CSV table of C-alpha atoms and ligand atoms in Angstrom, one decimal:
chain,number,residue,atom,x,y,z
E,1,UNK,CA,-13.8,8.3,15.3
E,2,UNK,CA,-17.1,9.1,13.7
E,3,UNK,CA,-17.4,6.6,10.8
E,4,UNK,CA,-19.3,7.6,7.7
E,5,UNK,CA,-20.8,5.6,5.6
E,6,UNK,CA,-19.3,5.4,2.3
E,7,UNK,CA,-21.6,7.1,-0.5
E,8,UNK,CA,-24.1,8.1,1.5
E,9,UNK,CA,-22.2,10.1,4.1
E,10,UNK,CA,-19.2,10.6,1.5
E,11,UNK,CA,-20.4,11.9,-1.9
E,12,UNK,CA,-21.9,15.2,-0.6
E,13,UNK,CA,-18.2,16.0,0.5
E,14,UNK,CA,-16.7,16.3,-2.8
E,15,UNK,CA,-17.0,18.5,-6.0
E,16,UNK,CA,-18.0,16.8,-9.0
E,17,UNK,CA,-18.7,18.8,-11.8
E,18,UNK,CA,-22.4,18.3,-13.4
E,19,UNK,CA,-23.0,16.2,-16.2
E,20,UNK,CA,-19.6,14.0,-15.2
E,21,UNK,CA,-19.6,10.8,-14.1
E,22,UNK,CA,-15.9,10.9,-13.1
E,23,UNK,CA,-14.0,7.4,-13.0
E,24,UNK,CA,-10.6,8.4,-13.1
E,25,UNK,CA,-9.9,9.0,-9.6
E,26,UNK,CA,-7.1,6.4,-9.5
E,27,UNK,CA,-5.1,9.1,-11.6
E,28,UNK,CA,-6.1,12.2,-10.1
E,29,UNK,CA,-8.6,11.7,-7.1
E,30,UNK,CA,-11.6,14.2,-7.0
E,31,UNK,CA,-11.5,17.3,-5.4
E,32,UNK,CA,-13.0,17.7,-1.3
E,33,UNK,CA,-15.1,20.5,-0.4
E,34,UNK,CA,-12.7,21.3,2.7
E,35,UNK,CA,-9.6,21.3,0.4
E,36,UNK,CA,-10.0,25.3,-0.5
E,37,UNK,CA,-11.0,26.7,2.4
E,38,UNK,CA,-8.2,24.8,4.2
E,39,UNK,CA,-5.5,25.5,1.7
E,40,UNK,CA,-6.6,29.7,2.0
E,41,UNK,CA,-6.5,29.2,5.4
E,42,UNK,CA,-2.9,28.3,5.2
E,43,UNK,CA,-2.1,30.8,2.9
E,44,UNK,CA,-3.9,33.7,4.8
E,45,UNK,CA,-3.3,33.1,8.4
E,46,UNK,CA,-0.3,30.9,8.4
E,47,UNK,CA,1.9,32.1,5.6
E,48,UNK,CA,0.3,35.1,5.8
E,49,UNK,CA,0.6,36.3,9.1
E,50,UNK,CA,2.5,34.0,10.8
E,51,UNK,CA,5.3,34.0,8.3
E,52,UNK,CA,8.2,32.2,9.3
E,53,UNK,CA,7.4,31.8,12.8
E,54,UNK,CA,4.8,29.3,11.3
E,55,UNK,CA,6.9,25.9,10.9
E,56,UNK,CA,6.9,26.3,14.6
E,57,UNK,CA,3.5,27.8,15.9
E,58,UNK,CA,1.4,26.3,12.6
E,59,UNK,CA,3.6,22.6,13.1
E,60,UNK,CA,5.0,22.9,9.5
E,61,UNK,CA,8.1,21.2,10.2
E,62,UNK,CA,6.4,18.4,12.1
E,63,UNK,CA,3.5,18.1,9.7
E,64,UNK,CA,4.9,15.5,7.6
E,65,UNK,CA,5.3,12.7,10.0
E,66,UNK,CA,1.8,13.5,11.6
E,67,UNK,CA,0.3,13.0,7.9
E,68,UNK,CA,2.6,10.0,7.8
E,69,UNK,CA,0.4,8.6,10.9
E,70,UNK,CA,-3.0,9.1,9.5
E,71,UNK,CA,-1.7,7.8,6.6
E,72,UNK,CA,-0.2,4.5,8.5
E,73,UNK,CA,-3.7,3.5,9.4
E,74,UNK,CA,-5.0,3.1,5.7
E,75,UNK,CA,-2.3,0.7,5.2
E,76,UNK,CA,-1.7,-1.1,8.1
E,77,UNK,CA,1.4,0.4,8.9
E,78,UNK,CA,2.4,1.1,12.4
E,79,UNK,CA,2.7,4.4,13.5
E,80,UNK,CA,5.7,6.5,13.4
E,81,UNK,CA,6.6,4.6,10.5
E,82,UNK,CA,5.1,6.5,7.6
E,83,UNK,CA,6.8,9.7,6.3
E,84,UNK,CA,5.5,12.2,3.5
E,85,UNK,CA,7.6,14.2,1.1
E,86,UNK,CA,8.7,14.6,-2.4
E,87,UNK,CA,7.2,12.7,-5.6
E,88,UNK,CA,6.3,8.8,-5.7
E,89,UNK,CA,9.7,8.4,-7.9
E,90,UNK,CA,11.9,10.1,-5.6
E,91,UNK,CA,10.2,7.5,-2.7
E,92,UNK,CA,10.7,4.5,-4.4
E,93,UNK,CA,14.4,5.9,-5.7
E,94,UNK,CA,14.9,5.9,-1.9
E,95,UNK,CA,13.6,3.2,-0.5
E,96,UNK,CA,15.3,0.5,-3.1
E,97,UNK,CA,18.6,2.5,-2.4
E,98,UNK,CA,18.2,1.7,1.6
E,99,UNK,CA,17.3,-2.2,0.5
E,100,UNK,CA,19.9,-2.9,-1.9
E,101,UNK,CA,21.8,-1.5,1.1
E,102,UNK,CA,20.4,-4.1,3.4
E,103,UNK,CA,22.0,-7.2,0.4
E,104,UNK,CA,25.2,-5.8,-0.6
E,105,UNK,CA,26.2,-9.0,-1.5
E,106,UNK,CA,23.5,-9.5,-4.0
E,107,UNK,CA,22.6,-7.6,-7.6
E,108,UNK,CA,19.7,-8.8,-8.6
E,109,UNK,CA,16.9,-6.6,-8.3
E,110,UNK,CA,13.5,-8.2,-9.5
E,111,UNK,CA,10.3,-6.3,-10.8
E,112,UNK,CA,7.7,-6.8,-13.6
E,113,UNK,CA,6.8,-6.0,-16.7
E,114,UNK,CA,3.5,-4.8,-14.9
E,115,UNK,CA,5.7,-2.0,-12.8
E,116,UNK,CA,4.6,1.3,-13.7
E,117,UNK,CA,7.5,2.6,-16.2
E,118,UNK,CA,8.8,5.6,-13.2
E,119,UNK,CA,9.4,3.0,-10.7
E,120,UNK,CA,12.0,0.9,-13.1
E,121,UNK,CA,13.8,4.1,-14.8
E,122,UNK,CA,14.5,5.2,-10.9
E,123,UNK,CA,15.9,1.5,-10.3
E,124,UNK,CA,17.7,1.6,-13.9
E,125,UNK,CA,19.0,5.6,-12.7
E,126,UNK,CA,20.2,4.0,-9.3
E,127,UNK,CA,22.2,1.0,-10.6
E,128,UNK,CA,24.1,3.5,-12.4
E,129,UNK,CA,24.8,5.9,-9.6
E,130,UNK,CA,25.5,2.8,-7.6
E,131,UNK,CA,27.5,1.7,-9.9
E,132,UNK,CA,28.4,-1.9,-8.3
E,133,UNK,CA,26.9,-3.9,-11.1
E,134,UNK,CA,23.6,-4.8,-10.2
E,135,UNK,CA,20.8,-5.2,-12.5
E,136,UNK,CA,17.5,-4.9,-12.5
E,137,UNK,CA,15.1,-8.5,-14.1
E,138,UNK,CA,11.6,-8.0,-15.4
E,139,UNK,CA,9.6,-10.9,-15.7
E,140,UNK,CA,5.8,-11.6,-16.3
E,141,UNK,CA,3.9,-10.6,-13.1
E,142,UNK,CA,2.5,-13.8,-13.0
E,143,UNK,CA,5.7,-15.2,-13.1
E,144,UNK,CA,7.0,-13.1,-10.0
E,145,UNK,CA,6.5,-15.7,-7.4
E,146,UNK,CA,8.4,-19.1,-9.3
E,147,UNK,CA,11.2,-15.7,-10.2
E,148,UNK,CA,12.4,-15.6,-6.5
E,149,UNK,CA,15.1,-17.0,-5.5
E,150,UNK,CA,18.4,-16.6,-3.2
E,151,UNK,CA,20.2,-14.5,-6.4
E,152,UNK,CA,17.4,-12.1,-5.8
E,153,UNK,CA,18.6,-8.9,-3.2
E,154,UNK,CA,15.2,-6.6,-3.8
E,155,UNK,CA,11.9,-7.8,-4.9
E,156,UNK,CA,10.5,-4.4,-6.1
E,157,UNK,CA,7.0,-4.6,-7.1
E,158,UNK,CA,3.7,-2.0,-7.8
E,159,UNK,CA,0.8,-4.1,-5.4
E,160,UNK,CA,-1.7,-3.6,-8.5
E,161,UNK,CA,-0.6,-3.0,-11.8
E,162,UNK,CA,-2.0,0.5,-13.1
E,163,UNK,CA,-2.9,-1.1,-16.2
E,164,UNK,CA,-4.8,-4.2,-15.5
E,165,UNK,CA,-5.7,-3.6,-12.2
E,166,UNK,CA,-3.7,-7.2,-11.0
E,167,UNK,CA,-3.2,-7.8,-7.8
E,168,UNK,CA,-0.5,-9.7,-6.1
E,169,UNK,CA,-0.8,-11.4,-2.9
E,170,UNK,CA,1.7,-8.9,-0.7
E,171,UNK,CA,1.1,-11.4,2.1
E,172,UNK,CA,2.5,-14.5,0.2
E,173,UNK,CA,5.3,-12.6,-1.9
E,174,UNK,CA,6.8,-11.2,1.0
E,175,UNK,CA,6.5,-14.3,2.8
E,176,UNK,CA,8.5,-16.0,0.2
E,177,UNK,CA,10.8,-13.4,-0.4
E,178,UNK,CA,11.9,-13.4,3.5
E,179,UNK,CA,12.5,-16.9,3.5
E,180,UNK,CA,14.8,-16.7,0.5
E,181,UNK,CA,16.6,-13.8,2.5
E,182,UNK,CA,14.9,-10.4,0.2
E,183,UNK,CA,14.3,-7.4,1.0
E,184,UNK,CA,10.9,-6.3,-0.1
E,185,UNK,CA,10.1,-2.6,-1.6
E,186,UNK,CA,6.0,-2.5,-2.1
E,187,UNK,CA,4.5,0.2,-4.4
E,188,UNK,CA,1.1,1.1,-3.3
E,189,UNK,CA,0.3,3.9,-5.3
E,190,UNK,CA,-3.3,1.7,-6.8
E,191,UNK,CA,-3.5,0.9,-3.3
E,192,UNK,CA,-3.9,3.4,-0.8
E,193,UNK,CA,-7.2,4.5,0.0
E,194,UNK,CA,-8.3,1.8,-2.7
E,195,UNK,CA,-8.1,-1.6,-0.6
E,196,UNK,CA,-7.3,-2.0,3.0
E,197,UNK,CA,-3.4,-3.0,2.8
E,198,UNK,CA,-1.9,-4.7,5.8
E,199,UNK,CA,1.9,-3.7,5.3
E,200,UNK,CA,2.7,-4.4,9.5
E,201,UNK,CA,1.2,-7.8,9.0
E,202,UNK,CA,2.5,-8.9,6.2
E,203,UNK,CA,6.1,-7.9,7.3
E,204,UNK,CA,6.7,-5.8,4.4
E,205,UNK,CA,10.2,-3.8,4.3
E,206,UNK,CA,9.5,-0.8,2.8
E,207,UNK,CA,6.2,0.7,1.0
E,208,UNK,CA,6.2,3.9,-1.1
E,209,UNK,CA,3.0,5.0,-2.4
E,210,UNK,CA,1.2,8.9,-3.6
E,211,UNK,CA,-1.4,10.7,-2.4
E,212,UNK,CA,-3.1,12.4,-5.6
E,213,UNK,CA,-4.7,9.1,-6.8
E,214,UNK,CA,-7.0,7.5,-4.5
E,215,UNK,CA,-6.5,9.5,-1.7
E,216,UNK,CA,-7.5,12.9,-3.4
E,217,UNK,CA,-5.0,15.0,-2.2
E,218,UNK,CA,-4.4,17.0,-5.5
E,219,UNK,CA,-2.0,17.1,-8.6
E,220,UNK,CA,1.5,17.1,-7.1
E,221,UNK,CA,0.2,16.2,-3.8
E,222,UNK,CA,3.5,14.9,-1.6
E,223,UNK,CA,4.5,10.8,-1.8
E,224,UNK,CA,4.4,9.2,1.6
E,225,UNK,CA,7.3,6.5,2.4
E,226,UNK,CA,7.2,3.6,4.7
E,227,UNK,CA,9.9,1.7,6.6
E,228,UNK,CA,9.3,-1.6,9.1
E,229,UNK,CA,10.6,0.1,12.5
E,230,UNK,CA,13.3,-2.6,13.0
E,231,UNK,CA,15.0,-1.6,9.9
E,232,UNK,CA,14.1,2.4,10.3
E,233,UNK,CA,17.6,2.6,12.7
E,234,UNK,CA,19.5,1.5,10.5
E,235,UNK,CA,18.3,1.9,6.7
E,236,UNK,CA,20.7,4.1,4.6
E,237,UNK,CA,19.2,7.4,3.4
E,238,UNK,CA,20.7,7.8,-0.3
E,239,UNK,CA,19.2,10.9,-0.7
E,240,UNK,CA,20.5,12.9,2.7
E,241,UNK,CA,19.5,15.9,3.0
E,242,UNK,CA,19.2,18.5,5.7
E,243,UNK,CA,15.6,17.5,7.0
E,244,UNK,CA,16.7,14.0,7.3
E,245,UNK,CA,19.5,15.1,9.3
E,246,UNK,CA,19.6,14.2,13.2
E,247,UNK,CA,20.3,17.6,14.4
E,248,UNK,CA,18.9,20.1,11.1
E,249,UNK,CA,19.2,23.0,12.9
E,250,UNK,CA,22.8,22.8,14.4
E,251,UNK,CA,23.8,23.0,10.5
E,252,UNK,CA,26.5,20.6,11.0
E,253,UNK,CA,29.1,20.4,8.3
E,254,UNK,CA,29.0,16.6,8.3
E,255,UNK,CA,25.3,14.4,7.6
E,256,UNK,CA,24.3,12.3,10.5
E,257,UNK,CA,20.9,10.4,10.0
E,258,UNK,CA,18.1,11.0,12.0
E,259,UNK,CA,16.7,7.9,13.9
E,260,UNK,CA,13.6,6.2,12.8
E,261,UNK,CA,11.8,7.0,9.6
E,262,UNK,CA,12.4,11.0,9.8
E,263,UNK,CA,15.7,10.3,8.1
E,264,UNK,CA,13.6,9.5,4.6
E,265,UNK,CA,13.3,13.1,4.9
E,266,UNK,CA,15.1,15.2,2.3
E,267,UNK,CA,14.5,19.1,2.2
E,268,UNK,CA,11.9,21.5,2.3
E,269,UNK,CA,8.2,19.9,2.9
E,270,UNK,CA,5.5,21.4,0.0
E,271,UNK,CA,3.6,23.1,3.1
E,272,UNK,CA,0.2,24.1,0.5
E,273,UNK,CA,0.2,20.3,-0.5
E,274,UNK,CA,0.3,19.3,2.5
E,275,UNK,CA,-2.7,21.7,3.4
E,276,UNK,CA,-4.8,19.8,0.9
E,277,UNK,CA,-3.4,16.5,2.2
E,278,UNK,CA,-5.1,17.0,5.9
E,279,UNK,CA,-8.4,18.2,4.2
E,280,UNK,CA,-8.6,15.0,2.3
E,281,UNK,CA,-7.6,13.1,5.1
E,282,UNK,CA,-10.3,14.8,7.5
E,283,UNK,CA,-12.9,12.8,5.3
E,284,UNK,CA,-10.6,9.3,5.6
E,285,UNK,CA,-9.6,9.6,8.7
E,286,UNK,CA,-13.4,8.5,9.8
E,287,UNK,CA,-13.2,5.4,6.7
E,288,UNK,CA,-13.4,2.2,7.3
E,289,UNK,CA,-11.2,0.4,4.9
E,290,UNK,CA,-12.8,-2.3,4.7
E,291,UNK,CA,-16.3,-0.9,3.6
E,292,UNK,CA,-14.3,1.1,1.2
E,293,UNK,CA,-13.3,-2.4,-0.1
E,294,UNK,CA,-17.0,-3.9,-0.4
E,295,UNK,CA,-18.4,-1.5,-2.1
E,296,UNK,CA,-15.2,-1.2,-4.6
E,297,UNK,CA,-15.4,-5.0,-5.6
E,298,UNK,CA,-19.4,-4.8,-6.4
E,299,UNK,CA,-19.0,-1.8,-8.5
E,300,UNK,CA,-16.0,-3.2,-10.3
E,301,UNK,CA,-18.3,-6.4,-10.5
E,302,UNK,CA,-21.6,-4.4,-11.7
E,303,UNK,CA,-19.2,-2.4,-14.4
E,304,UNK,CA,-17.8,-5.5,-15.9
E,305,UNK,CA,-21.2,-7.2,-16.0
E,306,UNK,CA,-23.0,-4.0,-17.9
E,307,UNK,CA,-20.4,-3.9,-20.0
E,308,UNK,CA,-19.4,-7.1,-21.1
E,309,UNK,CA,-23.2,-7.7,-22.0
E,310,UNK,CA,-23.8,-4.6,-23.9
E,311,UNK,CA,-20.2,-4.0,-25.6
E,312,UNK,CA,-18.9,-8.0,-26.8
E,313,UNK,CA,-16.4,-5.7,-28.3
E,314,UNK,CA,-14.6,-5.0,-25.1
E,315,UNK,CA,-11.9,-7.8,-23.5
E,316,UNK,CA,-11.8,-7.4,-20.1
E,317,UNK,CA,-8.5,-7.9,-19.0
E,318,UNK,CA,-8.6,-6.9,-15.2
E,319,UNK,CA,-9.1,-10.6,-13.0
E,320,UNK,CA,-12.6,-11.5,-12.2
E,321,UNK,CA,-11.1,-12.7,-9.0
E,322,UNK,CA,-11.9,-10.6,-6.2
E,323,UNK,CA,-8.5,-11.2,-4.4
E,324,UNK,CA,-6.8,-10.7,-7.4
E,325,UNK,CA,-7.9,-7.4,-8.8
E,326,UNK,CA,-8.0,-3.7,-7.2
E,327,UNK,CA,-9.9,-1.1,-7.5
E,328,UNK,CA,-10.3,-0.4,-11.3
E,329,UNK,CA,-11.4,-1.9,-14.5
E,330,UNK,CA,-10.0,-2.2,-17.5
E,331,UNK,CA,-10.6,-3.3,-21.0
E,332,UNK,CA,-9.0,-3.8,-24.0
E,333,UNK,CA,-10.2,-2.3,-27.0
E,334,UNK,CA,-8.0,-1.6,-29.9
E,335,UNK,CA,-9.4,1.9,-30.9
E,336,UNK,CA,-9.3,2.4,-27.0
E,337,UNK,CA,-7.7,6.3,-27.4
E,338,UNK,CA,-10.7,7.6,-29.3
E,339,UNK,CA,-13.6,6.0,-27.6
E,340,UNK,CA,-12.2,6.9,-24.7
E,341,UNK,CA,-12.2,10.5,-26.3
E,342,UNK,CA,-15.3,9.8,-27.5
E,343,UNK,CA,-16.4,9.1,-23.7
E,344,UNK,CA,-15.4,12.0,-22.0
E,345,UNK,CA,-16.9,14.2,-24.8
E,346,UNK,CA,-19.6,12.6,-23.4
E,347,UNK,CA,-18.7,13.3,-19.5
E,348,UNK,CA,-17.6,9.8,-18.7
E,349,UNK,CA,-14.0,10.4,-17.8
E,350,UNK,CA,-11.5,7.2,-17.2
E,351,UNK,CA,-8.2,7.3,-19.0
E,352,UNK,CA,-6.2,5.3,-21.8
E,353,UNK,CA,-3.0,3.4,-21.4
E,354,UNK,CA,-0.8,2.5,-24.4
E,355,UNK,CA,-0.9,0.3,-26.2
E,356,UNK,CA,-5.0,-0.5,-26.2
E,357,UNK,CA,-6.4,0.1,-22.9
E,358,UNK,CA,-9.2,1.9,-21.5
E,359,UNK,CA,-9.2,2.1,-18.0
E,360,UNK,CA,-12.2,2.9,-15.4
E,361,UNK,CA,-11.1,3.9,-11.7
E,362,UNK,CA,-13.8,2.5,-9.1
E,363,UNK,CA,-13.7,5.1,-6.2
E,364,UNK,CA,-17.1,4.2,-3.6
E,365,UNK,CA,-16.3,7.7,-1.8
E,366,UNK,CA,-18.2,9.6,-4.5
E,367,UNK,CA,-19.2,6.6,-7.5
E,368,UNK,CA,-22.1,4.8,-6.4
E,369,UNK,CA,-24.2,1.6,-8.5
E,370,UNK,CA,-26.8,5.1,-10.6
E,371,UNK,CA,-23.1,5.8,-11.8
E,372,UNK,CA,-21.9,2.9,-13.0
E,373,UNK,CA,-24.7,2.1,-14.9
E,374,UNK,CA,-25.3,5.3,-16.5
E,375,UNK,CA,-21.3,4.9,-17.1
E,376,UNK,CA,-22.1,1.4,-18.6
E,377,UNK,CA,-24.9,3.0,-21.0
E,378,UNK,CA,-22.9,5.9,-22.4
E,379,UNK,CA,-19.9,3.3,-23.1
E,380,UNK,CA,-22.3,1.2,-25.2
E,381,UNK,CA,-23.4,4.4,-27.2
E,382,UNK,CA,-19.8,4.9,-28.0
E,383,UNK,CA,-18.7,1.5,-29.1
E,384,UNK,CA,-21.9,0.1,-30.6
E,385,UNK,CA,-22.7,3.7,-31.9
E,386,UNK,CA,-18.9,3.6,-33.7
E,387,UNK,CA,-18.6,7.2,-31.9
E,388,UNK,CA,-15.1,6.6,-31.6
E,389,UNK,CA,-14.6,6.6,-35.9
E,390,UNK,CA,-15.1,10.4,-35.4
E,391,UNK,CA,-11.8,12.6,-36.7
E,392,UNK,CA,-12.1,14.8,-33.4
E,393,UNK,CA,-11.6,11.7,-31.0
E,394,UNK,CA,-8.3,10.7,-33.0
E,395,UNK,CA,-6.2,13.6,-31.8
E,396,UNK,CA,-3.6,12.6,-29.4
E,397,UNK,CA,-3.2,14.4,-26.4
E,398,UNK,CA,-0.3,14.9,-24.4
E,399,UNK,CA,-1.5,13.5,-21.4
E,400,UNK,CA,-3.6,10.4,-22.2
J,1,PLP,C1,1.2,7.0,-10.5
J,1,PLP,C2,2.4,6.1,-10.2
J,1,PLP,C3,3.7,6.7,-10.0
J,1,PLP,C4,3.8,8.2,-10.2
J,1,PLP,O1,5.0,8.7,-9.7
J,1,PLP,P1,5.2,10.3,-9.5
J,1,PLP,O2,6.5,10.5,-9.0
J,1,PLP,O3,4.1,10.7,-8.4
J,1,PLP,O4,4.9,11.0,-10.7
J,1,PLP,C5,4.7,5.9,-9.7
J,1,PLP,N1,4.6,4.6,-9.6
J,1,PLP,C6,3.4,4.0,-9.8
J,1,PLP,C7,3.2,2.5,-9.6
J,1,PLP,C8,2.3,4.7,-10.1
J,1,PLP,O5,1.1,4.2,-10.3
C-alpha cells in the first residue's frame, strides 16, 4: 500500500466548501473528490448498461463482504469477518439478538447511560419481540466495569460516548466480561476511522459500527457488522433474510443460515451507497491508523487549550486523558444551541447535543492545527462577543 500522509497528502482529496472550517465530521464525514465520479460511474456503466447482469459482472452481490475486509483492517478485525448492510440500528438489533442467543440462561443485558439513545430502544424493541423477560440495566459509564457480574448475559456498550467523547478501555471490559462468562456487543460508530480499534485482539464478540461518520461514506451510507470467526458458525441471525440464506438463489421454502459472517446479511445491498463507500475507502485504504490517532489527540489537545484560555465560560467535559477520550471535543455551555447557531453562521460547523452540549468533531484527514485555531478564535467571538443572545440563533432546528 502507498501510505499518505495525513493532512498533507489527505486534505487536497476532499471537498470543503470555502469559508468552512467543518468540525462535524463525526456526524456526517466530509465529502471525497472520487465519491461522484465513482457513484456516476455506477449509475452509467453498471446500472446503466449492465443492468441486471451487473450483481454478477460489476460484483454487486459480493460487494458487501469485500467492503467488509477493507473495513476489518481499520478495526482490527480479521478478515472475512466484517459484513456491510443496512443502518447502524438494524446492526446492533442483530448482533445483541445473536448474543443474548449465546446466554439463554441469563436476562440481564447491561449498557450506559452514555449509549447513544438508537442502540438502547433496538435492545428495549428486542426484549419485547423476545419476549423471555430480559431486561436491559443502564448504569453510569463510569460505573460499567464494578456493574459486571455473572447476572449479566450481554455487556452492550458504544466504545466512545457521542456526547462526551469517553472512552472505555474495550481491552479491559471485554477482558472482564469473558471471565464473568458475557458476551460482549461493541458499538464503534465514534470509532471507526477515528482511533485504531483492535477488536481481534481484544477478543471482542461482536462490533457494529456506520460508515457516514468518520469514515465519510455519505448520509445513509450502509452499517458494517462484525462477528469473532469462532462464533460466526454458529451465531443466530434474528433478522433472516434471503441474502443471509446458505443457498439464496435455490429460493428454498425453508431459511438455512449461511456459514460465517454472510449470514448477518438480510436483503437487498444499497448498491449506490456502497459506490460511495469504496471511494471513501480508496483514500483509507492507504491510512495508517495509527498516524490518524496522533494527529487526532494533538488537535483535540490544541482545541481544548485555545479554548479553555479564551472562553472560561466553556466546561470541558470530554477527559483530558488521552486513553480515555476519542476523537472529539466537547463542551458544556448552557446556551450551547444558539452559539452553536451562532458558530456556523459564522462557518464553524460542529453540532449540539441536548441538554447543553456543543460538540467539535476532530477529523486529521482534512482539519489541520491553521483550523483549529481559526476554529478556536471565531468560538471566542461568539461567547465573549454574546453572539449567541441573537433572536436568529434561538430557533430550533429539527436536526440539531
Ligand atoms: C450515530 C450512531 C447511531 C446511528 O444509527 P443509524 O441507524 O445509522 O441511524 C447509532 N449508534 C451510535 C452509538 C451512534 O453514534
Amino acid at each position: 500500500m502507498t501510505k499518505l500522509r495525513v493532512y498533507e497528502d489527505t486534505k487536497a482529496l476532499f471537498h470543503l466548501p470555502d469559508g468552512v472550517i467543518y468540525l462535524d465530521g463525526n456526524s456526517l464525514g466530509a465529502l471525497p473528490l472520487g465519491v461522484a465520479e465513482r457513484v456516476s460511474r455506477v449509475i452509467t456503466a453498471e446500472w446503466g448498461d449492465e443492468l441486471i447482469r451487473a450483481w454478477n459482472s460489476a460484483g454487486w452481490y459480493v460487494q458487501p463482504r469485500h467492503i467488509g475486509d477493507r473495513i476489518a483492517r481499520l478495526i482490527g478485525a480479521e478478515a472475512g469477518s466484517v459484513m456491510i448492510g443496512d443502518t447502524l440500528s438494524l446492526k446492533v438489533y442483530q448482533a445483541l439478538a445473536a448474543a443474548l442467543d449465546m446466554k439463554a440462561e441469563r436476562k440481564i443485558i447491561l449498557s450506559d447511560t452514555g449509549n447513544f439513545p438508537t442502540d438502547l430502544y433496538m435492545a428495549e424493541g428486542l426484549i419485547g419481540t423476545l419476549g423471555r423477560g430480559h431486561q436491559l440495566r443502564l448504569v453510569a459509564p463510569e460505573e460499567v466495569e464494578a456493574a459486571l457480574s455473572e447476572e449479566i448475559a450481554v455487556l452492550y456498550v458504544t466504545e466512545v460516548d457521542y456526547r462526551t467523547g469517553r472512552r472505555h478501555d474495550m481491552a479491559k471490559l471485554t477482558a472482564n466480561a469473558h471471565a464473568l462468562g458475557i458476551v460482549t456487543v461493541w458499538d464503534l460508530a465514534h470509532s471507526a476511522g477515528a482511533l485504531p480499534v483492535h477488536l481481534a485482539a481484544c477478543g471482542a464478540d461482536f462490533a457494529a459500527g456506520c460508515t457516514y461518520k468518520y469514515l465519510n461514506a455519505g448520509p445513509g451510507a450502509p452499517a458494517f457488522l462484525y462477528v469473532a470467526p469462532h462464533h460466526a458458525g454458529s451465531a443466530r441471525a434474528a433478522l433472516s433474510g434471503w441474502m443471509g440464506h446458505a443457498k439464496p438463489f435455490a429460493f428454498e421454502l425453508a431459511y438455512a443460515a449461511a456459514g460465517g459472517v454472510e449470514r448477518m446479511r438480510v436483503g437487498t445491498p444499497p448498491v449506490l451507497a456502497m459506490a460511495a463507500l469504496e471511494a471513501s475507502l480508496d483514500i483509507w485504504d492507504q491510512i495508517d491508523m495509527a498516524d490518524v490517532r496522533a494527529r487526532s489527540l494533538a488537535l483535540g489537545d490544541l482545541l481544548i487549550a485555545e479554548v479553555e484560555r479564551r472562553c472560561p465560560a466553556l466546561k470541558l467535559v470530554t477527559p483530558r486523558a488521552h486513553a480515555r477520550r476519542g476523537s472529539q471535543v466537547s463542551f458544556a455551555f448552557g446556551n450551547g444551541y444558539a452559539a452553536m447557531q451562532a458558530l456556523i453562521a459564522r462557518g464553524v460547523i460542529g453540532d449540539f447535543r441536548a441538554p447543553d452540549i456543543m460538540r467539535f468533531g476532530i477529523t486529521p484527514l482534512y482539519i489541520g492545527e491553521g483550523e483549529i485555531v481559526r476554529a478556536a478564535e471565531i468560538i471566542e467571538e461568539v461567547i465573549a462577543g454574546e453572539m449567541w443572545r441573537r433572536p436568529e440563533y434561538q430557533v430550533v432546528n429539527v436536526v440539531t
